[in-house]
């Protein structure tokens, strides 16, 4: 029998991610035992405190065991964090991250949910590896962990025995992914049906709301961002934009990438597609009308960029998120 450790970090982590993971794996165990005669995993909630409070003491969890009592485990699952004090959470939970590093070196696989990736990244285990987290935490994560290959468009990453996933309740998809990996497809399908979780989702791109990375302090880049956002319908020539700031194109691109994580051209695309998404959600404009409104004149180019950024075609996005369109 394998051993599964569900970590309960100190501080405000996501109670829902702990409870739901525990329930799904219990159901998977029961199904497996009915067929094979034994549990697939022994499951323990573990932490560094005897009791961890949630939501200002409204709820609490009493871990089964202190991590110091677990000499060997096969799979570790880290819950999501529920606050934005990532440095504080990292400091409080250093014994947990140190323990994870030891267990990983001894052969354990590690999975993190949503912003739980901040704790794992602080251990150094994600350096040079792919990782996802909630798209809203992208800027902070990149600033804190520049050595990690952050890919917030991905719902799940799987690399060298380390699994991460995107934001909020997408952790349910990671749970199913792990159930299929450590039990089998049949068990994962059963859990999906019992808990009514959509299977095989692989992207959180349709859920990303791009607001522009503005917490960088480079005044020139902020002015360039403002110009782009206020001139979506215009043809924006980057050489001319760079000239307005009396800077060469190469240096302009370099500063823009350093500040925002995107090239200027990528930034224009993301701002335009975000405006298109909002139009599809709130108006009954046609694809062509929206395309022209956000500065595109070529239908194929618009569709290609839209799909690249959202993972969906413009028509599919409009039909999914516009209530009037769905009724029609």
mmCIF file of C-alpha atoms in Angstrom:
data_model
loop_
_atom_site.group_PDB
_atom_site.id
_atom_site.type_symbol
_atom_site.label_atom_id
_atom_site.label_comp_id
_atom_site.label_asym_id
_atom_site.label_seq_id
_atom_site.Cartn_x
_atom_site.Cartn_y
_atom_site.Cartn_z
ATOM 1 C CA UNK A 1 0.000 0.000 0.000
ATOM 2 C CA UNK A 2 1.232 3.470 -0.888
ATOM 3 C CA UNK A 3 1.196 6.424 1.495
ATOM 4 C CA UNK A 4 -0.469 9.770 0.703
ATOM 5 C CA UNK A 5 0.275 12.895 2.734
ATOM 6 C CA UNK A 6 -2.204 15.781 2.550
ATOM 7 C CA UNK A 7 -0.376 18.791 3.956
ATOM 8 C CA UNK A 8 -2.143 21.317 6.174
ATOM 9 C CA UNK A 9 0.154 24.370 6.238
ATOM 10 C CA UNK A 10 0.098 26.844 9.107
ATOM 11 C CA UNK A 11 -1.714 30.091 8.373
ATOM 12 C CA UNK A 12 -4.644 30.682 6.051
ATOM 13 C CA UNK A 13 -4.712 27.917 3.466
ATOM 14 C CA UNK A 14 -7.745 26.790 1.462
ATOM 15 C CA UNK A 15 -9.937 24.539 3.582
ATOM 16 C CA UNK A 16 -11.922 23.463 0.509
ATOM 17 C CA UNK A 17 -8.831 22.060 -1.210
ATOM 18 C CA UNK A 18 -8.024 19.947 1.847
ATOM 19 C CA UNK A 19 -11.534 18.607 2.365
ATOM 20 C CA UNK A 20 -12.248 17.879 -1.298
ATOM 21 C CA UNK A 21 -8.928 16.107 -1.821
ATOM 22 C CA UNK A 22 -9.527 13.940 1.225
ATOM 23 C CA UNK A 23 -13.060 13.014 0.120
ATOM 24 C CA UNK A 24 -12.136 12.184 -3.473
ATOM 25 C CA UNK A 25 -9.226 9.983 -2.448
ATOM 26 C CA UNK A 26 -11.397 8.202 0.129
ATOM 27 C CA UNK A 27 -13.914 7.463 -2.636
ATOM 28 C CA UNK A 28 -11.133 6.312 -4.966
ATOM 29 C CA UNK A 29 -9.806 4.024 -2.230
ATOM 30 C CA UNK A 30 -13.252 2.541 -1.621
ATOM 31 C CA UNK A 31 -13.767 1.820 -5.328
ATOM 32 C CA UNK A 32 -10.290 0.323 -5.638
ATOM 33 C CA UNK A 33 -10.777 -1.851 -2.552
ATOM 34 C CA UNK A 34 -14.086 -3.162 -3.878
ATOM 35 C CA UNK A 35 -12.282 -4.472 -6.965
ATOM 36 C CA UNK A 36 -8.815 -5.326 -5.661
ATOM 37 C CA UNK A 37 -9.532 -6.167 -2.034
ATOM 38 C CA UNK A 38 -7.318 -3.505 -0.441
ATOM 39 C CA UNK A 39 -6.846 0.258 -0.272
ATOM 40 C CA UNK A 40 -4.506 1.844 -2.792
ATOM 41 C CA UNK A 41 -3.328 4.515 -0.338
ATOM 42 C CA UNK A 42 -3.181 5.050 3.369
ATOM 43 C CA UNK A 43 -4.144 8.711 3.700
ATOM 44 C CA UNK A 44 -2.938 11.090 6.401
ATOM 45 C CA UNK A 45 -3.409 14.800 6.943
ATOM 46 C CA UNK A 46 -0.126 16.161 8.240
ATOM 47 C CA UNK A 47 1.251 19.484 9.408
ATOM 48 C CA UNK A 48 3.483 21.174 11.953
ATOM 49 C CA UNK A 49 0.698 22.169 14.380
ATOM 50 C CA UNK A 50 -1.810 20.089 16.324
ATOM 51 C CA UNK A 51 -4.643 22.259 15.037
ATOM 52 C CA UNK A 52 -4.889 24.795 12.221
ATOM 53 C CA UNK A 53 -7.641 27.411 12.177
ATOM 54 C CA UNK A 54 -9.374 28.688 9.042
ATOM 55 C CA UNK A 55 -11.347 31.854 8.332
ATOM 56 C CA UNK A 56 -10.555 33.597 11.619
ATOM 57 C CA UNK A 57 -11.287 30.533 13.729
ATOM 58 C CA UNK A 58 -14.647 29.684 12.158
ATOM 59 C CA UNK A 59 -13.296 26.269 11.155
ATOM 60 C CA UNK A 60 -10.308 24.211 12.193
ATOM 61 C CA UNK A 61 -8.454 21.079 11.087
ATOM 62 C CA UNK A 62 -6.604 18.688 13.355
ATOM 63 C CA UNK A 63 -3.986 16.879 11.251
ATOM 64 C CA UNK A 64 -3.644 13.155 11.888
ATOM 65 C CA UNK A 65 0.076 13.446 12.439
ATOM 66 C CA UNK A 66 3.034 15.828 12.607
ATOM 67 C CA UNK A 67 5.238 15.649 9.519
ATOM 68 C CA UNK A 68 8.180 14.720 11.739
ATOM 69 C CA UNK A 69 6.479 11.360 12.365
ATOM 70 C CA UNK A 70 6.315 10.478 8.650
ATOM 71 C CA UNK A 71 9.602 8.890 7.645
ATOM 72 C CA UNK A 72 8.523 7.901 4.138
ATOM 73 C CA UNK A 73 5.640 8.854 1.873
ATOM 74 C CA UNK A 74 4.859 8.245 -1.802
ATOM 75 C CA UNK A 75 2.712 11.244 -2.733
ATOM 76 C CA UNK A 76 2.490 14.678 -1.118
ATOM 77 C CA UNK A 77 -0.332 17.097 -1.893
ATOM 78 C CA UNK A 78 -0.040 20.727 -0.793
ATOM 79 C CA UNK A 79 -3.229 22.747 -0.343
ATOM 80 C CA UNK A 80 -3.695 26.232 -1.784
ATOM 81 C CA UNK A 81 -2.970 29.340 0.291
ATOM 82 C CA UNK A 82 -5.820 31.653 1.215
ATOM 83 C CA UNK A 83 -4.034 34.972 1.625
ATOM 84 C CA UNK A 84 -1.560 37.137 -0.239
ATOM 85 C CA UNK A 85 1.072 37.202 2.508
ATOM 86 C CA UNK A 86 3.249 34.754 0.626
ATOM 87 C CA UNK A 87 6.537 35.684 2.387
ATOM 88 C CA UNK A 88 4.812 35.208 5.760
ATOM 89 C CA UNK A 89 3.370 31.847 4.749
ATOM 90 C CA UNK A 90 6.762 30.725 3.462
ATOM 91 C CA UNK A 91 8.471 31.734 6.695
ATOM 92 C CA UNK A 92 5.884 30.015 8.925
ATOM 93 C CA UNK A 93 5.994 26.808 6.922
ATOM 94 C CA UNK A 94 9.724 26.365 6.337
ATOM 95 C CA UNK A 95 9.742 23.064 8.294
ATOM 96 C CA UNK A 96 7.155 21.793 5.807
ATOM 97 C CA UNK A 97 9.124 22.832 2.716
ATOM 98 C CA UNK A 98 12.341 21.379 4.176
ATOM 99 C CA UNK A 99 10.474 18.118 4.793
ATOM 100 C CA UNK A 100 9.115 18.120 1.226
ATOM 101 C CA UNK A 101 12.640 18.491 -0.192
ATOM 102 C CA UNK A 102 13.846 15.497 1.825
ATOM 103 C CA UNK A 103 10.859 13.358 0.829
ATOM 104 C CA UNK A 104 11.221 14.310 -2.842
ATOM 105 C CA UNK A 105 14.887 13.330 -2.796
ATOM 106 C CA UNK A 106 13.797 10.011 -1.261
ATOM 107 C CA UNK A 107 11.417 9.349 -4.146
ATOM 108 C CA UNK A 108 8.115 10.987 -3.211
ATOM 109 C CA UNK A 109 6.046 12.795 -5.834
ATOM 110 C CA UNK A 110 4.779 16.280 -4.923
ATOM 111 C CA UNK A 111 1.625 18.083 -6.045
ATOM 112 C CA UNK A 112 0.608 21.655 -5.261
ATOM 113 C CA UNK A 113 -2.734 23.345 -5.728
ATOM 114 C CA UNK A 114 -3.107 26.916 -6.950
ATOM 115 C CA UNK A 115 -1.055 29.284 -4.752
ATOM 116 C CA UNK A 116 0.414 26.358 -2.832
ATOM 117 C CA UNK A 117 3.035 26.628 -5.581
ATOM 118 C CA UNK A 118 4.526 29.581 -3.666
ATOM 119 C CA UNK A 119 5.520 27.262 -0.829
ATOM 120 C CA UNK A 120 6.964 24.635 -3.145
ATOM 121 C CA UNK A 121 8.833 27.245 -5.189
ATOM 122 C CA UNK A 122 10.433 28.579 -2.013
ATOM 123 C CA UNK A 123 12.089 25.181 -1.562
ATOM 124 C CA UNK A 124 13.946 25.482 -4.851
ATOM 125 C CA UNK A 125 12.417 22.284 -6.253
ATOM 126 C CA UNK A 126 10.645 24.206 -9.018
ATOM 127 C CA UNK A 127 13.750 26.024 -10.287
ATOM 128 C CA UNK A 128 14.089 25.331 -14.003
ATOM 129 C CA UNK A 129 10.789 23.431 -14.073
ATOM 130 C CA UNK A 130 7.360 24.258 -15.441
ATOM 131 C CA UNK A 131 4.741 25.423 -12.968
ATOM 132 C CA UNK A 132 1.222 26.804 -12.943
ATOM 133 C CA UNK A 133 -0.671 28.776 -10.324
ATOM 134 C CA UNK A 134 -3.632 31.135 -10.202
ATOM 135 C CA UNK A 135 -3.398 33.630 -13.075
ATOM 136 C CA UNK A 136 -4.104 36.509 -10.663
ATOM 137 C CA UNK A 137 -0.878 35.697 -8.780
ATOM 138 C CA UNK A 138 1.279 35.597 -11.915
ATOM 139 C CA UNK A 139 3.063 38.924 -11.418
ATOM 140 C CA UNK A 140 3.932 38.291 -7.775
ATOM 141 C CA UNK A 141 5.088 34.749 -8.499
ATOM 142 C CA UNK A 142 7.357 35.818 -11.357
ATOM 143 C CA UNK A 143 8.911 38.515 -9.199
ATOM 144 C CA UNK A 144 9.543 36.157 -6.281
ATOM 145 C CA UNK A 145 10.671 33.128 -8.297
ATOM 146 C CA UNK A 146 12.295 34.199 -11.591
ATOM 147 C CA UNK A 147 14.020 30.804 -11.993
ATOM 148 C CA UNK A 148 10.691 28.973 -12.336
ATOM 149 C CA UNK A 149 9.151 28.472 -15.777
ATOM 150 C CA UNK A 150 5.700 29.809 -14.919
ATOM 151 C CA UNK A 151 2.938 28.884 -17.378
ATOM 152 C CA UNK A 152 -0.388 30.175 -16.092
ATOM 153 C CA UNK A 153 -2.148 29.143 -19.296
ATOM 154 C CA UNK A 154 -1.735 25.508 -18.270
ATOM 155 C CA UNK A 155 -4.208 23.918 -15.901
ATOM 156 C CA UNK A 156 -1.815 21.139 -14.867
ATOM 157 C CA UNK A 157 1.938 20.667 -15.153
ATOM 158 C CA UNK A 158 3.644 17.305 -14.735
ATOM 159 C CA UNK A 159 7.427 17.270 -14.645
ATOM 160 C CA UNK A 160 9.884 14.978 -12.869
ATOM 161 C CA UNK A 161 7.403 13.845 -10.228
ATOM 162 C CA UNK A 162 6.158 17.373 -9.480
ATOM 163 C CA UNK A 163 2.597 18.388 -10.301
ATOM 164 C CA UNK A 164 1.120 21.884 -10.125
ATOM 165 C CA UNK A 165 -2.188 23.344 -11.186
ATOM 166 C CA UNK A 166 -3.943 26.618 -11.924
ATOM 167 C CA UNK A 167 -6.307 28.645 -9.802
ATOM 168 C CA UNK A 168 -9.237 28.245 -7.445
ATOM 169 C CA UNK A 169 -11.399 25.146 -7.872
ATOM 170 C CA UNK A 170 -9.373 23.830 -10.794
ATOM 171 C CA UNK A 171 -7.623 21.822 -8.070
ATOM 172 C CA UNK A 172 -10.442 19.329 -8.616
ATOM 173 C CA UNK A 173 -9.017 18.607 -12.055
ATOM 174 C CA UNK A 174 -5.593 18.016 -10.550
ATOM 175 C CA UNK A 175 -7.146 15.547 -8.099
ATOM 176 C CA UNK A 176 -8.727 13.584 -10.965
ATOM 177 C CA UNK A 177 -5.423 13.682 -12.836
ATOM 178 C CA UNK A 178 -3.644 12.173 -9.834
ATOM 179 C CA UNK A 179 -6.372 9.583 -9.280
ATOM 180 C CA UNK A 180 -6.002 8.422 -12.885
ATOM 181 C CA UNK A 181 -2.221 8.363 -12.545
ATOM 182 C CA UNK A 182 -2.087 6.466 -9.247
ATOM 183 C CA UNK A 183 -5.233 4.334 -9.551
ATOM 184 C CA UNK A 184 -6.532 4.015 -13.121
ATOM 185 C CA UNK A 185 -8.806 5.658 -15.692
ATOM 186 C CA UNK A 186 -11.848 3.730 -14.490
ATOM 187 C CA UNK A 187 -11.445 5.032 -10.950
ATOM 188 C CA UNK A 188 -10.955 8.589 -12.186
ATOM 189 C CA UNK A 189 -14.140 8.377 -14.270
ATOM 190 C CA UNK A 190 -16.086 7.080 -11.285
ATOM 191 C CA UNK A 191 -14.841 9.955 -9.109
ATOM 192 C CA UNK A 192 -15.633 12.464 -11.874
ATOM 193 C CA UNK A 193 -19.197 11.167 -12.050
ATOM 194 C CA UNK A 194 -19.712 10.918 -8.287
ATOM 195 C CA UNK A 195 -18.410 14.445 -7.615
ATOM 196 C CA UNK A 196 -19.569 15.883 -10.961
ATOM 197 C CA UNK A 197 -16.175 17.173 -12.025
ATOM 198 C CA UNK A 198 -15.457 17.807 -15.699
ATOM 199 C CA UNK A 199 -12.632 15.540 -16.836
ATOM 200 C CA UNK A 200 -9.614 16.215 -19.030
ATOM 201 C CA UNK A 201 -9.499 20.002 -18.743
ATOM 202 C CA UNK A 202 -5.992 21.120 -19.667
ATOM 203 C CA UNK A 203 -6.084 24.920 -19.782
ATOM 204 C CA UNK A 204 -7.157 27.817 -17.585
ATOM 205 C CA UNK A 205 -6.691 30.300 -20.434
ATOM 206 C CA UNK A 206 -10.451 30.993 -20.901
ATOM 207 C CA UNK A 207 -10.625 32.132 -17.269
ATOM 208 C CA UNK A 208 -7.698 34.550 -17.327
ATOM 209 C CA UNK A 209 -8.637 38.213 -17.010
ATOM 210 C CA UNK A 210 -5.738 40.260 -18.314
ATOM 211 C CA UNK A 211 -5.377 43.545 -16.472
ATOM 212 C CA UNK A 212 -1.837 44.404 -17.506
ATOM 213 C CA UNK A 213 1.233 44.095 -15.322
ATOM 214 C CA UNK A 214 1.549 47.503 -13.693
ATOM 215 C CA UNK A 215 3.472 46.823 -10.471
ATOM 216 C CA UNK A 216 6.925 47.272 -11.938
ATOM 217 C CA UNK A 217 7.764 50.959 -11.380
ATOM 218 C CA UNK A 218 9.201 51.668 -14.856
ATOM 219 C CA UNK A 219 7.548 54.969 -15.776
ATOM 220 C CA UNK A 220 8.405 54.725 -19.459
ATOM 221 C CA UNK A 221 6.823 51.288 -19.749
ATOM 222 C CA UNK A 222 3.753 52.468 -17.827
ATOM 223 C CA UNK A 223 3.297 55.278 -20.346
ATOM 224 C CA UNK A 224 3.721 52.835 -23.223
ATOM 225 C CA UNK A 225 1.133 50.511 -21.677
ATOM 226 C CA UNK A 226 -1.279 53.397 -21.275
ATOM 227 C CA UNK A 227 -0.809 54.406 -24.910
ATOM 228 C CA UNK A 228 -1.455 50.855 -26.112
ATOM 229 C CA UNK A 229 -4.583 50.460 -23.973
ATOM 230 C CA UNK A 230 -6.024 53.774 -25.160
ATOM 231 C CA UNK A 231 -5.344 53.234 -28.859
ATOM 232 C CA UNK A 232 -6.545 49.713 -29.543
ATOM 233 C CA UNK A 233 -8.137 50.578 -32.874
ATOM 234 C CA UNK A 234 -4.998 52.231 -34.205
ATOM 235 C CA UNK A 235 -2.149 50.519 -36.012
ATOM 236 C CA UNK A 236 0.590 50.604 -33.398
ATOM 237 C CA UNK A 237 4.091 50.661 -34.857
ATOM 238 C CA UNK A 238 6.584 49.737 -32.149
ATOM 239 C CA UNK A 239 9.483 51.608 -33.725
ATOM 240 C CA UNK A 240 7.422 54.812 -33.634
ATOM 241 C CA UNK A 241 6.299 54.147 -30.061
ATOM 242 C CA UNK A 242 9.912 53.634 -29.015
ATOM 243 C CA UNK A 243 10.881 56.878 -30.781
ATOM 244 C CA UNK A 244 8.383 58.852 -28.679
ATOM 245 C CA UNK A 245 10.439 57.881 -25.627
ATOM 246 C CA UNK A 246 13.751 58.601 -27.387
ATOM 247 C CA UNK A 247 14.899 55.015 -27.016
ATOM 248 C CA UNK A 248 15.998 52.386 -29.523
ATOM 249 C CA UNK A 249 13.641 49.536 -30.379
ATOM 250 C CA UNK A 250 15.909 46.873 -28.875
ATOM 251 C CA UNK A 251 16.203 48.672 -25.538
ATOM 252 C CA UNK A 252 12.480 49.457 -25.599
ATOM 253 C CA UNK A 253 11.659 45.762 -26.024
ATOM 254 C CA UNK A 254 14.146 44.771 -23.329
ATOM 255 C CA UNK A 255 12.690 47.156 -20.744
ATOM 256 C CA UNK A 256 9.122 46.218 -21.665
ATOM 257 C CA UNK A 257 9.802 42.490 -21.274
ATOM 258 C CA UNK A 258 11.622 43.009 -17.973
ATOM 259 C CA UNK A 259 8.720 45.070 -16.583
ATOM 260 C CA UNK A 260 5.721 43.107 -17.867
ATOM 261 C CA UNK A 261 6.904 39.642 -18.849
ATOM 262 C CA UNK A 262 5.585 40.245 -22.388
ATOM 263 C CA UNK A 263 7.077 41.711 -25.525
ATOM 264 C CA UNK A 264 5.305 44.912 -26.647
ATOM 265 C CA UNK A 265 3.647 42.993 -29.498
ATOM 266 C CA UNK A 266 2.417 40.286 -27.108
ATOM 267 C CA UNK A 267 1.095 42.977 -24.793
ATOM 268 C CA UNK A 268 -0.884 44.580 -27.625
ATOM 269 C CA UNK A 269 -2.347 41.184 -28.485
ATOM 270 C CA UNK A 270 -3.358 40.430 -24.897
ATOM 271 C CA UNK A 271 -4.961 43.858 -24.380
ATOM 272 C CA UNK A 272 -6.885 43.579 -27.636
ATOM 273 C CA UNK A 273 -8.082 40.034 -26.944
ATOM 274 C CA UNK A 274 -9.160 40.997 -23.417
ATOM 275 C CA UNK A 275 -11.252 43.811 -24.899
ATOM 276 C CA UNK A 276 -12.707 41.354 -27.415
ATOM 277 C CA UNK A 277 -13.609 38.898 -24.645
ATOM 278 C CA UNK A 278 -15.494 41.597 -22.749
ATOM 279 C CA UNK A 279 -17.366 42.577 -25.921
ATOM 280 C CA UNK A 280 -18.360 38.968 -26.573
ATOM 281 C CA UNK A 281 -19.546 38.597 -22.977
ATOM 282 C CA UNK A 282 -21.629 41.772 -22.802
ATOM 283 C CA UNK A 283 -22.818 42.668 -26.316
ATOM 284 C CA UNK A 284 -24.467 41.062 -29.319
ATOM 285 C CA UNK A 285 -21.864 42.326 -31.757
ATOM 286 C CA UNK A 286 -20.751 40.011 -34.551
ATOM 287 C CA UNK A 287 -17.280 38.522 -34.731
ATOM 288 C CA UNK A 288 -16.303 41.016 -37.421
ATOM 289 C CA UNK A 289 -17.647 43.999 -35.473
ATOM 290 C CA UNK A 290 -15.664 43.044 -32.378
ATOM 291 C CA UNK A 291 -12.592 42.294 -34.470
ATOM 292 C CA UNK A 292 -12.608 45.808 -35.988
ATOM 293 C CA UNK A 293 -13.345 47.412 -32.601
ATOM 294 C CA UNK A 294 -10.171 45.967 -31.086
ATOM 295 C CA UNK A 295 -7.894 46.826 -33.992
ATOM 296 C CA UNK A 296 -7.845 43.753 -36.227
ATOM 297 C CA UNK A 297 -8.738 43.787 -39.924
ATOM 298 C CA UNK A 298 -7.821 40.213 -40.817
ATOM 299 C CA UNK A 299 -10.293 37.564 -39.661
ATOM 300 C CA UNK A 300 -7.783 34.711 -39.700
ATOM 301 C CA UNK A 301 -5.201 36.673 -37.720
ATOM 302 C CA UNK A 302 -7.835 37.642 -35.144
ATOM 303 C CA UNK A 303 -9.057 34.068 -34.763
ATOM 304 C CA UNK A 304 -5.527 32.677 -34.493
ATOM 305 C CA UNK A 305 -4.471 35.152 -31.791
ATOM 306 C CA UNK A 306 -7.766 34.752 -29.924
ATOM 307 C CA UNK A 307 -7.390 30.967 -29.849
ATOM 308 C CA UNK A 308 -3.725 31.202 -28.865
ATOM 309 C CA UNK A 309 -4.530 33.379 -25.841
ATOM 310 C CA UNK A 310 -7.863 31.902 -24.695
ATOM 311 C CA UNK A 311 -7.665 28.346 -25.961
ATOM 312 C CA UNK A 312 -11.044 28.853 -27.683
ATOM 313 C CA UNK A 313 -12.325 30.239 -30.962
ATOM 314 C CA UNK A 314 -14.137 33.610 -30.850
ATOM 315 C CA UNK A 315 -17.453 31.918 -31.658
ATOM 316 C CA UNK A 316 -17.010 29.249 -28.976
ATOM 317 C CA UNK A 317 -16.088 31.903 -26.409
ATOM 318 C CA UNK A 318 -19.096 34.072 -27.263
ATOM 319 C CA UNK A 319 -21.463 31.099 -27.145
ATOM 320 C CA UNK A 320 -20.084 29.978 -23.774
ATOM 321 C CA UNK A 321 -20.095 33.314 -21.949
ATOM 322 C CA UNK A 322 -22.822 35.394 -23.576
ATOM 323 C CA UNK A 323 -26.190 34.471 -22.137
ATOM 324 C CA UNK A 324 -28.176 36.134 -24.923
ATOM 325 C CA UNK A 325 -26.127 34.319 -27.538
ATOM 326 C CA UNK A 326 -26.769 30.997 -25.817
ATOM 327 C CA UNK A 327 -30.525 31.637 -25.745
ATOM 328 C CA UNK A 328 -30.548 32.663 -29.395
#
